[in-house]
XYZ file of C-alpha atoms in Angstrom:
722
model
C -0.030 -0.142 0.153
C 0.847 3.476 -0.807
C 0.948 4.580 2.920
C 2.772 1.664 4.391
C 5.237 2.743 6.886
C 8.357 0.133 5.624
C 7.864 1.563 2.219
C 7.728 5.260 3.394
C 11.134 5.228 5.364
C 12.757 2.443 2.368
C 12.435 5.777 -0.143
C 13.687 8.182 2.586
C 16.757 6.661 2.309
C 19.509 7.893 0.369
C 19.206 7.660 -2.945
C 16.292 5.119 -2.942
C 13.377 7.565 -4.366
C 15.688 9.191 -7.302
C 16.254 5.503 -8.251
C 12.381 4.621 -7.990
C 11.532 7.606 -9.982
C 14.492 6.816 -12.744
C 12.766 3.280 -13.007
C 9.420 4.700 -13.412
C 10.474 7.111 -16.092
C 11.841 4.470 -18.367
C 8.365 2.452 -17.913
C 6.260 5.413 -18.868
C 8.354 6.602 -21.820
C 7.118 6.532 -25.332
C 3.940 6.977 -23.678
C 3.796 4.142 -21.416
C 5.011 1.547 -23.894
C 6.275 -0.899 -21.627
C 3.968 0.159 -18.376
C 2.620 -3.316 -19.100
C 5.189 -5.259 -17.660
C 4.981 -3.334 -14.333
C 1.174 -3.945 -14.009
C 0.777 -7.161 -15.640
C 1.638 -9.042 -12.060
C -0.076 -6.753 -10.121
C -3.804 -7.289 -8.616
C -4.783 -3.579 -8.641
C -3.158 -0.313 -9.144
C -3.650 2.565 -6.976
C -3.082 6.068 -8.451
C -2.889 8.207 -5.290
C -2.384 11.746 -6.553
C -5.995 10.946 -8.477
C -7.666 8.972 -5.850
C -8.613 6.311 -7.745
C -8.141 2.410 -7.918
C -8.232 -0.274 -10.832
C -8.646 -4.124 -11.192
C -6.492 -5.561 -13.350
C -6.856 -8.650 -15.553
C -4.739 -10.635 -12.632
C -7.111 -9.629 -9.562
C -10.300 -10.424 -11.835
C -9.160 -13.692 -12.486
C -8.008 -14.225 -8.170
C -11.472 -13.080 -7.084
C -13.508 -15.185 -10.187
C -11.874 -18.091 -8.755
C -14.258 -18.455 -5.531
C -16.971 -18.409 -7.617
C -18.236 -21.057 -10.240
C -18.251 -18.369 -12.914
C -14.884 -17.577 -14.081
C -16.045 -14.505 -15.656
C -18.357 -13.192 -12.490
C -16.384 -10.187 -12.477
C -15.534 -9.805 -16.314
C -17.272 -7.023 -18.056
C -18.322 -8.163 -21.634
C -17.205 -6.330 -24.509
C -20.775 -4.622 -25.568
C -19.338 -3.626 -29.127
C -18.005 -6.499 -30.654
C -21.160 -8.476 -28.683
C -23.988 -6.505 -30.379
C -22.078 -6.972 -33.466
C -22.241 -10.670 -33.419
C -25.929 -10.893 -32.723
C -26.844 -8.391 -35.391
C -24.970 -10.543 -37.852
C -26.342 -13.642 -37.041
C -28.712 -14.586 -39.929
C -30.412 -17.634 -37.381
C -32.011 -15.214 -35.254
C -35.697 -14.062 -35.213
C -36.339 -10.589 -34.494
C -37.992 -10.697 -31.101
C -35.538 -13.460 -30.804
C -32.266 -11.013 -31.515
C -34.429 -8.217 -29.162
C -34.461 -10.609 -26.073
C -30.951 -11.499 -26.372
C -29.795 -7.712 -26.503
C -31.883 -7.284 -23.591
C -30.079 -10.152 -21.789
C -26.787 -9.080 -22.794
C -27.705 -5.054 -21.181
C -28.620 -6.516 -18.121
C -25.823 -8.690 -17.772
C -23.535 -5.581 -18.330
C -25.423 -3.812 -15.779
C -25.004 -5.983 -13.077
C -21.402 -6.819 -13.843
C -20.249 -3.503 -14.191
C -22.055 -3.064 -10.409
C -20.059 -6.065 -9.122
C -16.694 -4.509 -10.568
C -17.830 -1.279 -8.937
C -19.073 -2.111 -5.683
C -15.135 -4.297 -5.359
C -13.516 -1.190 -6.569
C -15.661 1.183 -3.735
C -14.316 -1.724 -0.996
C -10.347 -1.238 -2.480
C -10.518 2.394 -2.202
C -12.175 2.412 1.392
C -9.105 -0.039 2.600
C -6.457 1.842 0.631
C -6.847 5.410 0.441
C -9.152 6.152 3.408
C -7.926 6.230 6.672
C -9.248 6.933 10.249
C -8.894 9.595 11.730
C -7.711 11.524 8.725
C -10.338 11.212 6.771
C -13.146 10.121 8.702
C -13.497 9.107 12.340
C -16.017 6.918 14.249
C -18.293 7.837 16.692
C -21.305 6.598 18.461
C -20.684 3.976 16.017
C -21.101 5.767 12.796
C -18.583 6.740 10.128
C -18.861 10.374 10.054
C -16.879 12.471 7.392
C -13.932 15.369 8.584
C -14.188 18.326 6.322
C -10.287 18.652 5.355
C -10.342 22.254 5.329
C -11.980 23.432 8.582
C -11.255 20.078 10.159
C -14.796 19.659 11.712
C -17.202 16.798 11.201
C -19.361 16.898 8.484
C -22.768 15.919 10.020
C -25.353 14.360 7.671
C -23.082 14.095 4.952
C -22.216 10.799 3.157
C -19.809 9.443 0.688
C -21.962 8.883 -2.321
C -21.938 5.983 -4.776
C -21.822 3.555 -2.106
C -18.196 4.695 -0.712
C -19.490 5.486 2.587
C -21.257 1.909 2.816
C -17.322 0.524 1.913
C -15.904 2.178 4.660
C -19.153 1.318 7.193
C -18.011 -2.556 6.305
C -14.384 -1.762 6.963
C -14.949 -0.458 10.361
C -17.532 -3.110 10.979
C -20.186 -0.638 11.957
C -23.827 -0.913 10.904
C -23.841 -0.573 6.909
C -26.662 2.003 6.208
C -28.930 1.556 3.201
C -27.979 3.693 0.457
C -29.894 6.754 -0.154
C -32.091 8.110 -2.646
C -30.672 11.612 -3.853
C -33.914 13.927 -3.349
C -32.069 17.168 -5.126
C -28.571 17.707 -6.041
C -26.679 21.073 -6.766
C -22.682 22.011 -6.964
C -22.053 24.857 -4.643
C -20.945 26.892 -7.780
C -24.319 26.736 -9.229
C -25.686 27.452 -6.149
C -23.849 30.590 -5.988
C -24.404 31.335 -9.500
C -28.111 31.590 -8.520
C -27.635 35.237 -6.846
C -28.094 38.164 -8.669
C -24.867 39.764 -6.633
C -22.096 37.960 -5.464
C -18.841 38.939 -3.097
C -16.979 38.215 -0.443
C -13.934 38.926 1.801
C -11.223 36.478 2.889
C -7.533 36.940 3.971
C -6.217 33.914 1.380
C -8.451 34.684 -1.818
C -5.169 35.799 -3.569
C -3.711 32.219 -4.116
C -7.424 31.187 -5.874
C -7.716 34.486 -7.972
C -7.539 32.344 -11.084
C -10.669 29.974 -10.204
C -12.393 33.002 -8.832
C -12.112 34.685 -12.459
C -12.826 31.553 -14.264
C -16.157 30.153 -12.405
C -17.611 33.661 -11.143
C -15.896 36.330 -13.504
C -14.958 37.798 -9.764
C -11.865 40.050 -9.436
C -9.064 39.480 -6.137
C -8.677 43.021 -5.140
C -5.779 42.869 -2.334
C -6.537 45.681 0.902
C -3.727 46.629 2.811
C -3.494 45.704 6.336
C -4.629 48.301 8.972
C -1.309 48.042 10.548
C 2.200 47.209 9.105
C 2.569 42.893 9.816
C 5.436 41.934 12.292
C 5.173 38.573 12.358
C 8.110 36.281 11.443
C 7.401 33.950 8.547
C 10.124 31.670 8.954
C 11.746 29.483 6.276
C 10.298 25.387 6.301
C 12.609 23.091 8.254
C 12.878 19.699 6.318
C 13.619 16.519 7.804
C 14.004 13.343 6.326
C 11.279 11.165 8.452
C 8.353 11.651 10.551
C 9.760 11.029 13.554
C 12.230 13.300 13.713
C 10.126 15.875 12.656
C 7.815 15.389 15.312
C 10.936 14.753 17.839
C 11.675 18.432 16.614
C 8.047 19.810 16.949
C 7.895 18.824 20.289
C 11.285 20.073 21.018
C 9.874 23.721 19.935
C 7.126 22.992 22.152
C 8.907 22.768 25.091
C 11.507 25.838 24.131
C 8.509 28.353 23.459
C 6.737 27.160 26.577
C 9.520 27.940 28.763
C 9.513 31.337 27.280
C 6.160 31.767 28.531
C 4.925 31.993 24.635
C 1.671 30.904 23.990
C 1.740 28.009 21.089
C -0.918 27.136 18.809
C 0.199 23.772 16.549
C -1.814 22.808 13.355
C -2.452 19.773 12.276
C -4.095 18.067 9.021
C -5.583 15.113 10.791
C -7.104 14.042 13.966
C -4.468 11.086 13.874
C -1.470 13.538 14.178
C -3.206 15.840 17.122
C -3.740 12.904 18.837
C -0.002 11.808 18.027
C 1.452 15.524 19.266
C -0.699 15.319 22.415
C 0.755 12.181 23.647
C 4.189 13.412 23.217
C 3.592 16.036 24.965
C 1.886 14.361 27.725
C 4.889 11.950 28.136
C 7.334 15.903 28.679
C 4.470 17.057 31.104
C 3.301 19.965 28.944
C -0.388 21.100 29.971
C -2.332 21.715 26.812
C -5.666 21.574 24.777
C -6.699 19.336 21.631
C -9.186 20.697 19.322
C -10.323 18.499 16.655
C -13.338 16.672 14.843
C -13.709 14.502 18.077
C -13.564 17.411 20.567
C -15.080 20.408 18.803
C -17.721 21.171 21.256
C -14.926 23.352 23.474
C -14.179 24.892 20.240
C -14.845 28.599 21.137
C -12.913 28.225 24.808
C -10.289 26.563 23.315
C -9.429 29.145 20.946
C -10.187 31.848 23.120
C -7.390 30.368 25.953
C -4.790 29.790 23.020
C -2.975 33.237 23.579
C -2.965 33.128 27.165
C 1.132 33.143 28.728
C 2.243 29.188 28.313
C -0.654 27.961 26.873
C -0.228 24.952 24.414
C -3.046 24.425 21.895
C -3.394 21.548 19.124
C -5.404 22.263 16.575
C -6.734 20.339 13.206
C -7.140 23.054 10.530
C -7.904 26.676 11.934
C -9.733 27.689 8.764
C -13.162 29.734 9.542
C -13.086 28.960 13.707
C -14.571 32.387 13.890
C -12.836 33.522 17.252
C -9.857 35.777 17.596
C -6.917 34.851 19.640
C -6.242 38.067 21.827
C -3.009 38.561 23.689
C -2.037 39.999 26.593
C 0.878 42.901 27.115
C 2.908 40.190 28.916
C 2.341 38.033 26.149
C 3.522 40.623 23.402
C 6.597 41.693 25.373
C 7.873 38.029 24.963
C 7.428 37.911 20.882
C 3.635 37.105 20.703
C 2.078 34.160 19.396
C 3.979 31.250 18.078
C 2.794 29.168 15.313
C 3.675 25.801 14.435
C 2.348 23.542 11.427
C 3.697 20.082 11.803
C 3.443 19.393 7.857
C 2.178 21.378 5.108
C -1.360 21.337 3.840
C -2.382 20.632 0.276
C -3.758 24.144 -0.210
C -1.508 27.237 0.216
C -4.793 28.669 1.527
C -5.086 26.513 4.591
C -1.268 26.947 5.715
C -1.922 30.903 5.599
C -5.377 30.877 7.248
C -2.821 29.193 10.019
C -0.217 31.857 9.701
C -3.142 34.077 9.961
C -3.916 33.573 13.485
C -0.424 35.232 14.883
C 0.371 38.559 13.780
C -3.295 40.451 13.845
C -3.696 43.937 13.924
C -0.003 44.782 14.065
C 0.856 42.252 17.530
C 4.211 40.124 17.382
C 3.929 36.762 16.694
C 6.230 34.243 14.697
C 5.272 31.173 11.966
C 7.289 27.977 11.207
C 6.325 24.815 9.312
C 7.895 21.487 9.900
C 8.223 19.419 6.861
C 9.432 16.011 6.078
C 10.128 14.061 3.080
C 7.345 11.035 4.251
C 5.136 13.628 4.332
C 2.125 13.079 1.721
C 2.442 16.323 0.195
C 6.223 15.871 -0.649
C 5.577 12.268 -1.343
C 3.039 12.560 -3.980
C 3.998 16.313 -5.773
C 7.517 17.400 -4.749
C 10.035 17.774 -7.398
C 12.892 15.601 -7.941
C 15.215 18.611 -7.020
C 14.096 18.099 -3.037
C 15.374 14.489 -3.117
C 18.558 15.416 -5.301
C 19.481 18.065 -2.946
C 19.077 15.949 0.522
C 20.744 12.831 -0.722
C 23.793 14.922 -2.208
C 23.767 16.420 1.347
C 23.591 13.109 2.619
C 21.617 14.560 6.177
C 21.990 12.154 9.276
C 19.641 11.381 12.170
C 18.036 14.469 13.428
C 19.872 16.644 10.820
C 17.346 19.663 9.299
C 17.852 21.814 5.919
C 16.619 25.331 5.801
C 16.770 27.020 2.511
C 14.132 29.462 0.238
C 14.654 26.992 -2.427
C 13.016 24.258 -0.514
C 10.291 26.229 0.643
C 9.549 27.320 -2.578
C 9.632 23.923 -4.438
C 6.877 23.207 -1.685
C 4.897 25.961 -3.006
C 5.355 24.589 -6.079
C 4.384 21.486 -5.139
C 1.035 22.622 -3.405
C 0.456 24.679 -6.746
C 0.434 21.553 -8.693
C -2.159 19.865 -5.838
C -4.517 23.126 -6.450
C -4.540 23.292 -10.354
C -5.116 19.566 -10.171
C -8.157 20.002 -7.677
C -9.332 23.105 -9.818
C -9.188 20.893 -13.015
C -11.511 17.839 -10.573
C -13.714 20.830 -10.103
C -14.119 22.475 -13.321
C -14.997 19.241 -14.778
C -17.509 18.375 -11.922
C -19.108 21.592 -13.228
C -19.259 21.137 -16.782
C -21.124 18.084 -15.569
C -23.204 19.838 -13.443
C -24.278 22.428 -16.135
C -26.017 19.748 -18.122
C -28.005 18.927 -15.202
C -28.312 22.487 -14.354
C -30.491 23.175 -17.162
C -32.748 20.039 -16.639
C -33.104 21.284 -12.767
C -34.257 24.768 -14.072
C -37.166 23.226 -15.897
C -38.145 21.018 -13.009
C -37.950 23.190 -10.622
C -39.858 26.247 -12.639
C -42.592 23.397 -13.155
C -42.593 22.780 -8.957
C -42.962 26.173 -8.496
C -45.776 26.551 -10.212
C -47.288 23.730 -8.863
C -46.460 24.560 -5.524
C -47.715 28.159 -5.330
C -50.592 27.566 -8.147
C -49.176 30.288 -10.624
C -49.946 28.487 -14.255
C -50.735 25.410 -12.768
C -53.813 24.861 -15.217
C -51.412 26.401 -17.934
C -48.808 23.631 -17.089
C -52.016 20.973 -17.015
C -53.234 21.996 -20.546
C -49.532 21.843 -21.975
C -49.221 18.287 -20.009
C -52.004 17.172 -22.030
C -51.440 19.057 -25.417
C -47.811 17.305 -25.049
C -49.184 13.850 -24.137
C -51.632 13.881 -26.769
C -49.075 15.328 -29.626
C -46.682 12.178 -28.499
C -48.965 9.506 -28.641
C -50.140 10.416 -32.181
C -46.343 11.156 -33.129
C -45.703 7.701 -31.899
C -48.905 5.952 -33.573
C -49.008 7.917 -36.719
C -48.943 5.588 -39.803
C -49.608 2.375 -37.787
C -52.860 0.575 -36.156
C -55.637 3.029 -35.263
C -57.038 0.710 -33.106
C -53.874 0.594 -31.188
C -53.961 4.558 -30.864
C -57.351 4.296 -29.841
C -56.887 1.934 -26.726
C -53.802 3.919 -25.608
C -55.690 7.145 -25.864
C -58.271 5.233 -23.612
C -55.492 4.021 -21.438
C -54.174 7.326 -20.899
C -56.740 9.949 -21.383
C -60.020 7.845 -20.583
C -61.478 9.085 -23.576
C -62.126 7.491 -27.224
C -60.491 9.162 -30.095
C -62.975 11.881 -31.781
C -61.670 11.058 -35.427
C -62.450 8.246 -37.323
C -59.795 5.295 -38.436
C -59.732 6.978 -42.051
C -59.682 10.803 -40.799
C -56.480 9.378 -38.679
C -55.015 7.663 -41.956
C -55.828 11.143 -44.120
C -55.452 14.040 -41.316
C -52.037 15.639 -40.975
C -50.408 14.914 -37.423
C -51.154 18.531 -35.988
C -54.910 18.494 -36.983
C -55.307 15.159 -35.212
C -53.554 16.713 -32.341
C -55.740 19.708 -31.902
C -59.076 17.677 -32.319
C -58.059 15.139 -29.228
C -57.011 17.921 -27.156
C -60.380 19.860 -27.474
C -61.865 16.760 -26.855
C -59.635 15.745 -23.567
C -59.844 19.290 -22.214
C -63.719 19.341 -22.603
C -64.202 16.128 -21.103
C -61.626 17.204 -18.197
C -63.608 20.909 -17.589
C -66.636 18.841 -17.260
C -64.935 16.362 -14.605
C -63.599 18.862 -12.650
C -67.114 20.865 -12.258
C -68.885 17.455 -11.353
C -65.954 17.043 -8.602
C -66.415 20.505 -7.162
C -70.564 19.838 -7.274
C -69.791 16.482 -5.363
C -67.933 17.409 -2.902
C -69.344 21.212 -2.059
C -72.551 19.735 0.116
C -69.953 17.780 2.375
C -67.972 20.853 2.744
C -70.587 23.493 3.295
C -72.175 21.066 5.830
C -68.357 20.510 7.481
C -67.528 24.652 7.408
C -71.056 25.379 9.026
C -70.544 23.061 12.007
C -66.726 22.773 12.313
C -65.037 25.798 10.937
C -63.851 27.075 14.311
C -62.006 23.424 14.453
C -60.567 22.573 11.377
C -58.706 24.757 8.809
C -57.784 22.207 6.496
C -59.760 18.798 5.525
C -58.382 15.587 3.890
C -60.503 14.529 0.574
C -60.353 10.851 -0.844
C -59.107 10.642 -4.574
C -58.680 7.386 -6.574
C -57.564 6.598 -9.824
C -59.048 2.925 -9.753
C -54.959 2.046 -8.518
C -54.280 4.019 -5.811
C -55.746 6.386 -3.202
C -54.485 9.507 -2.683
C -55.395 11.882 0.590
C -55.721 15.191 -0.707
C -55.309 18.203 1.929
C -57.278 20.920 0.921
C -58.334 24.519 2.549
C -61.769 24.314 4.241
C -62.599 27.931 3.928
C -61.328 28.197 0.512
C -62.964 25.191 -1.065
C -66.521 26.924 0.746
C -66.188 30.138 -0.439
C -65.419 28.875 -3.961
C -68.468 26.275 -4.601
C -66.104 23.211 -4.142
C -63.605 24.377 -6.830
C -60.642 24.060 -4.141
C -60.720 20.559 -3.920
C -60.061 19.774 -7.745
C -57.245 22.771 -7.474
C -55.615 20.703 -4.629
C -55.722 17.224 -6.345
C -53.956 18.700 -9.610
C -51.458 20.200 -7.295
C -50.837 17.063 -5.177
C -50.400 14.825 -8.523
C -48.277 17.489 -10.063
C -45.817 17.671 -7.287
C -45.986 13.902 -6.407
C -45.374 12.846 -10.120
C -42.640 15.088 -10.693
C -40.665 14.503 -7.474
C -40.827 10.437 -8.122
C -39.444 11.321 -11.855
C -37.018 13.473 -10.658
C -35.636 10.846 -8.202
C -35.194 8.299 -11.008
C -33.873 10.998 -13.227
C -30.880 11.990 -10.587
C -30.308 8.338 -9.869
C -30.240 7.729 -13.636
C -27.586 10.932 -14.806
C -25.090 9.363 -11.840
C -25.130 5.675 -13.644
C -25.157 7.546 -16.734
C -21.800 9.882 -15.761
C -19.749 6.727 -14.124
C -20.570 4.634 -17.621
C -19.236 7.134 -20.255
C -15.951 7.427 -18.363
C -15.193 4.368 -20.680
C -15.291 6.724 -23.712
C -11.867 7.799 -22.797
C -10.578 4.459 -23.949
C -12.082 5.010 -27.359
C -10.336 8.753 -27.805
C -13.680 10.156 -27.329
C -15.464 13.209 -25.118
C -17.081 11.519 -22.116
C -18.754 14.895 -21.670
C -19.985 14.941 -25.026
C -21.659 11.528 -24.704
C -23.129 12.501 -21.583
C -24.390 15.504 -23.103
C -26.176 13.401 -25.685
C -27.025 11.013 -23.491
C -28.237 12.918 -20.794
C -30.855 14.857 -23.217
C -32.496 11.898 -24.477
C -33.508 10.471 -20.778
C -34.794 13.942 -19.961
C -36.780 13.844 -23.012
C -38.047 10.538 -21.820
C -38.943 11.778 -18.326
C -40.986 14.497 -19.483
C -43.182 12.678 -21.754
C -43.280 9.829 -18.657
C -43.963 12.980 -15.907
C -47.064 14.463 -18.838
C -48.435 11.062 -19.529
C -48.778 10.477 -15.849
C -49.845 13.551 -14.830
C -52.553 13.218 -17.555
C -53.885 9.991 -16.948
C -54.193 10.357 -13.077
C -56.036 13.219 -13.015
C -58.093 12.192 -16.221
C -59.518 8.775 -14.043
C -58.876 10.475 -10.175
C -62.361 10.888 -8.658
C -63.762 10.935 -4.830
C -65.106 7.244 -4.006
C -68.728 7.260 -2.830
C -70.667 3.840 -1.684
C -73.591 4.082 -3.061
C -76.791 3.025 -0.216
C -77.077 -0.419 -1.552
C -73.225 -1.159 -1.128
C -73.242 0.363 2.814
C -76.435 -1.845 3.296
C -74.584 -5.385 1.869
C -71.308 -4.075 4.089
C -73.714 -3.986 7.431
C -75.491 -6.887 6.561
C -72.340 -8.746 6.389
C -70.656 -7.180 9.562
C -74.047 -8.825 11.414
C -73.668 -11.950 9.853
C -69.677 -11.843 10.750
C -70.838 -11.093 14.472
C -73.600 -13.848 14.356
C -70.932 -16.438 13.643
C -68.181 -15.863 16.012
C -71.030 -15.663 18.923
C -72.127 -19.159 17.741
C -68.196 -20.506 17.634
C -67.913 -18.797 21.031
C -70.352 -20.805 22.662
C -69.663 -23.840 20.707
C -65.869 -24.165 22.433
C -67.162 -23.305 25.593
C -69.861 -26.046 25.582
C -67.131 -28.583 24.273
C -64.847 -27.601 27.110
C -66.857 -27.806 29.875
C -68.909 -30.925 28.870
C -71.757 -29.235 29.944
C -73.990 -27.079 28.384
C -73.923 -23.625 29.792
C -77.127 -21.152 29.963
C -76.823 -19.057 27.061
C -75.062 -15.382 27.967
C -77.756 -12.394 27.730
C -75.990 -10.000 24.661
C -75.634 -6.781 25.836
C -76.079 -3.929 23.331
C -72.883 -2.727 21.404
C -72.760 0.949 22.430
C -71.528 3.273 19.346
C -71.528 6.168 20.976
C -69.344 7.405 24.245
C -70.870 6.667 27.463
C -72.583 9.747 29.373
C -71.623 10.351 32.936
C -74.625 11.477 35.410
C -72.562 14.664 36.196
C -71.627 15.123 32.477
C -73.286 17.985 30.542
C -76.635 16.396 28.385
C -75.542 16.146 24.910
C -79.304 17.803 24.334
C -77.303 21.034 24.836
C -79.313 22.408 27.534
C -76.703 23.161 29.549
C -77.662 21.524 32.627
C -76.051 18.196 34.206
C -77.308 15.082 32.435
C -78.687 13.259 35.898
C -80.716 16.364 36.770
C -82.062 16.767 32.524
C -82.627 13.438 29.720
C -80.808 11.193 32.561
C -83.497 12.281 35.689
C -85.051 8.869 36.636
C -82.298 6.757 35.589
C -80.663 4.066 38.245
C -77.347 5.660 39.777
């Protein structure tokens, strides 16, 4: 594994890393011509810089041996398989379609298997406990790498969180269904005006302009900065570095200076805490596990002799105040345990000292075993360290080294920016779909243009049906029209063949609209007597009422405003029904669309092997998916609204139900008597049947239900036994 301590230690020894890089360059030359020689013996390949893992053929063969099917984890070559099916003359048309469906289903299942396996490997090899995440209350919680805080409620997507839960042996939560999604960039773009203020925006000026077209202007500080920012101290190993940090803290503590130690992970903060405890240095720890006392810990960080160990200090929101005594001995001392991937986070840590002209100092400690140095540092640093032949505990401090580290950070930032920009390009595709869907939701939610949207749904669904069946069998078209819209075609079979599609659509739409208008008026008339009765007797008690609707398959409990329904003669009931069906259908379809878009985004990545742009394919395929979804929404809304009605039982049905109930009660009584007789062997006296009370029993001192205001015993209960 890349983070195995023995490998890291081996590469830190003189000449080893330079030799490894030279060897890598040999195999990677000529466009990775000889790289297969290195990768063929491997089971899987880790690209730590890009946070990705890829199973090799050997790895797939290994895990496939545990199952009967040797190709259990092997993805079929879809192009060649499809070509074979198309060229197979022995297959009938229907049989060929069935074979294609089987092939697609097989590919889908196998790709999901391989994806799950990749996520498990990624969880075990690239995600470390107390670094990217912590385990608290038997749950895996993500730690924000920028702020060091726990990101409550956030989960890794695409099965990765479940893989980490399996790794840590905690309860594996079910995969969540996404209801809505948006990137932060597109969220911020929704504002008409956008601005911000931060002390570390200068390093990200390029990204702020590319994404938001925002200029970055540097404002001079209120008072001159007197903080002493020292060059980085570079050690060969982490062990030497941490020993040097603890020695530096002890020395500063003796001077009476407060010390703030910045770490990049929970694990390192706990390691340094243990080292300071062994040396008897009192200190506070602020990390993702101990964030409750955040404000108190930061406020105490400026006291004489105080030592604070904190994971990233970004956005802590509390100033570190210094006393005059502390200022005299040199102010707050900042110690960075390693360089972060982002220069912004390092600058935020440095900026904790020297505020408003206060004295202070900052010093970063770096080792060649740090992740940043392993992955992104240049060959020059390794060469310099080898030539100097540094011994145990020796350190190098030079501006050239600090600049080289900054270049490595810049390389990481560019890499991360590229990832964010690519993500935004994918989200821009979804954003156009999001705007259409959310506009429709808004119309339904607030009632704006709801009638117009429903009419558009009707017209579009009719147009889609005509386009689908035009030039084919008229009976099939008529049956589909009855199924979707509950109306028969107003045009004959001959007219269907001779008229233009637009004319057919207009004729059917007019009939559909007339039918639906009559239906809505009927629902209002049907509901109004009940609404009037409830309003006059219960309006002081109820604000909304629930009206049941059904389309013959499902029941819908429609909530409507009682007063509005009374004032507009029951029309509000129909409007509430329309609103609920529109919202429910859009939400269900949008959830499914988001899932399919996620799957599509994963699948198009394979296009890079064909020298094609995955984004371009994603745009084309997502447009087709969206078109299908919109047509499906239109048909579902029209179908439910056309078939929806308030279910009312006829008097005969009510009488039959009551008769069945009495018969069932009689059978139960007879059965119970037979059981009692059989168990004792003697015939018992039949028990006197008590009347079944359907109303609440009235107490003697309760108010009389006749409404006289008297007690029951003094009114209609007079003369009854106590």
